[in-house]
Amino acid sequence: MFPLDEPSKPFLIEMVLLDTEGAKIQASIRKPMIKKFKELLAEGEVYKMYYFGVVRNLGSYRATRHEFKLLFHAKTKITRYDSSNIPYLGVVPVRSLAIRETGGQSDYLMGGF
């Protein structure tokens, strides 16, 4: 989970969520909802989500290849859930050379660990 603006005043929080089968989907918390959810979520934890928006995952810089992404809104409910069925990382690291060889035509999400 990372804010795209100053950490003290983010305008958007983007996350990659995993299900029990390891499928990934991007989720966004827009500025009006950050205060409600920021302290309730922790990286590496498992949650059940209810009442969220679903929109097409468009744009050049998508965090996942999933066709859709999830949006948190005022009615969204989350509850912590005990489960060991969710893979912790769910990512497959790729060498930077493989990305450079695409000539900038890659849809990889890049960043540090």
Tab-separated table of C-alpha atoms in Angstrom:
chain	number	residue	atom	x	y	z
A	1	MET	CA	0.000	0.000	0.000
A	2	PHE	CA	1.562	3.301	-0.982
A	3	PRO	CA	0.425	6.911	-1.182
A	4	LEU	CA	1.138	8.633	-4.490
A	5	ASP	CA	1.580	12.072	-2.921
A	6	GLU	CA	3.431	13.226	0.188
A	7	PRO	CA	3.014	10.482	2.806
A	8	SER	CA	1.621	13.071	5.225
A	9	LYS	CA	-1.047	14.296	2.746
A	10	PRO	CA	-1.832	11.598	0.171
A	11	PHE	CA	-4.496	12.226	-2.450
A	12	LEU	CA	-4.784	8.557	-3.342
A	13	ILE	CA	-3.721	5.209	-1.889
A	14	GLU	CA	-3.193	2.323	-4.320
A	15	MET	CA	-2.996	-1.319	-3.267
A	16	VAL	CA	-2.686	-4.741	-4.844
A	17	LEU	CA	-5.024	-7.269	-3.232
A	18	LEU	CA	-4.753	-11.065	-3.476
A	19	ASP	CA	-7.405	-13.729	-3.116
A	20	THR	CA	-7.001	-17.312	-1.893
A	21	GLU	CA	-5.997	-18.441	-5.405
A	22	GLY	CA	-3.273	-15.795	-5.700
A	23	ALA	CA	-5.198	-13.663	-8.219
A	24	LYS	CA	-4.293	-9.986	-7.941
A	25	ILE	CA	-6.520	-6.927	-8.328
A	26	GLN	CA	-5.765	-3.254	-7.871
A	27	ALA	CA	-7.734	-1.247	-5.287
A	28	SER	CA	-7.854	2.512	-4.754
A	29	ILE	CA	-8.787	4.716	-1.824
A	30	ARG	CA	-9.439	8.275	-2.972
A	31	LYS	CA	-8.667	11.297	-0.799
A	32	PRO	CA	-12.132	11.703	0.805
A	33	MET	CA	-12.005	8.095	2.089
A	34	ILE	CA	-8.356	7.935	3.222
A	35	LYS	CA	-9.088	9.108	6.764
A	36	LYS	CA	-11.741	6.397	7.169
A	37	PHE	CA	-9.595	3.474	5.967
A	38	LYS	CA	-5.908	4.346	6.435
A	39	GLU	CA	-5.692	3.217	10.062
A	40	LEU	CA	-7.877	0.144	9.494
A	41	LEU	CA	-5.634	-1.492	6.882
A	42	ALA	CA	-2.218	-3.069	7.349
A	43	GLU	CA	0.043	-4.645	4.756
A	44	GLY	CA	0.162	-8.441	4.933
A	45	GLU	CA	-3.174	-8.789	6.751
A	46	VAL	CA	-6.299	-10.551	5.464
A	47	TYR	CA	-9.661	-8.774	5.234
A	48	LYS	CA	-13.185	-9.376	4.036
A	49	MET	CA	-14.573	-6.462	1.998
A	50	TYR	CA	-18.178	-5.514	1.367
A	51	TYR	CA	-19.917	-2.721	-0.570
A	52	PHE	CA	-17.122	-1.466	-2.817
A	53	GLY	CA	-17.096	-0.082	-6.336
A	54	VAL	CA	-15.834	-1.970	-9.391
A	55	VAL	CA	-14.511	-0.053	-12.413
A	56	ARG	CA	-12.495	-0.938	-15.511
A	57	ASN	CA	-8.748	-0.921	-14.903
A	58	LEU	CA	-7.610	1.502	-17.587
A	59	GLY	CA	-4.488	3.602	-18.084
A	60	SER	CA	-0.837	3.171	-18.900
A	61	TYR	CA	0.402	2.445	-15.370
A	62	ARG	CA	-1.732	-0.319	-13.920
A	63	ALA	CA	-0.624	-2.238	-10.839
A	64	THR	CA	-2.159	-5.495	-12.133
A	65	ARG	CA	-3.272	-6.955	-15.441
A	66	HIS	CA	-6.758	-7.539	-14.061
A	67	GLU	CA	-9.549	-6.098	-16.246
A	68	PHE	CA	-11.151	-4.341	-13.251
A	69	LYS	CA	-10.105	-2.532	-10.085
A	70	LEU	CA	-11.852	-1.922	-6.767
A	71	LEU	CA	-12.765	1.460	-5.276
A	72	PHE	CA	-13.333	2.044	-1.586
A	73	HIS	CA	-16.248	4.413	-0.885
A	74	ALA	CA	-18.305	5.632	2.084
A	75	LYS	CA	-20.345	2.412	2.389
A	76	THR	CA	-17.350	0.052	2.048
A	77	LYS	CA	-16.942	-2.225	5.057
A	78	ILE	CA	-13.805	-4.192	5.905
A	79	THR	CA	-13.254	-6.719	8.650
A	80	ARG	CA	-10.041	-8.443	9.607
A	81	TYR	CA	-10.109	-12.148	8.896
A	82	ASP	CA	-7.903	-14.975	10.186
A	83	SER	CA	-6.690	-17.002	7.214
A	84	SER	CA	-3.453	-18.619	6.189
A	85	ASN	CA	-4.823	-19.298	2.688
A	86	ILE	CA	-3.618	-16.000	1.216
A	87	PRO	CA	-0.072	-16.027	-0.215
A	88	TYR	CA	2.024	-13.353	1.496
A	89	LEU	CA	3.829	-11.749	-1.424
A	90	GLY	CA	2.006	-12.821	-4.540
A	91	VAL	CA	4.571	-11.122	-6.760
A	92	VAL	CA	7.130	-12.529	-9.141
A	93	PRO	CA	10.305	-10.436	-9.302
A	94	VAL	CA	11.690	-9.829	-12.795
A	95	ARG	CA	15.243	-8.739	-13.596
A	96	SER	CA	15.502	-5.132	-14.781
A	97	LEU	CA	17.271	-6.326	-17.944
A	98	ALA	CA	14.084	-8.149	-19.007
A	99	ILE	CA	12.131	-4.916	-18.605
A	100	ARG	CA	14.737	-2.821	-20.459
A	101	GLU	CA	14.651	-5.288	-23.349
A	102	THR	CA	10.997	-4.372	-23.945
A	103	GLY	CA	12.111	-0.884	-25.043
A	104	GLY	CA	9.707	0.852	-22.696
A	105	GLN	CA	6.712	-1.159	-23.925
A	106	SER	CA	6.361	-3.102	-20.671
A	107	ASP	CA	3.360	-3.093	-18.358
A	108	TYR	CA	5.444	-4.141	-15.326
A	109	LEU	CA	4.946	-2.228	-12.089
A	110	MET	CA	8.414	-1.151	-11.014
A	111	GLY	CA	9.625	-0.243	-7.539
A	112	GLY	CA	11.883	-1.261	-4.701
A	113	PHE	CA	11.358	-3.898	-2.055
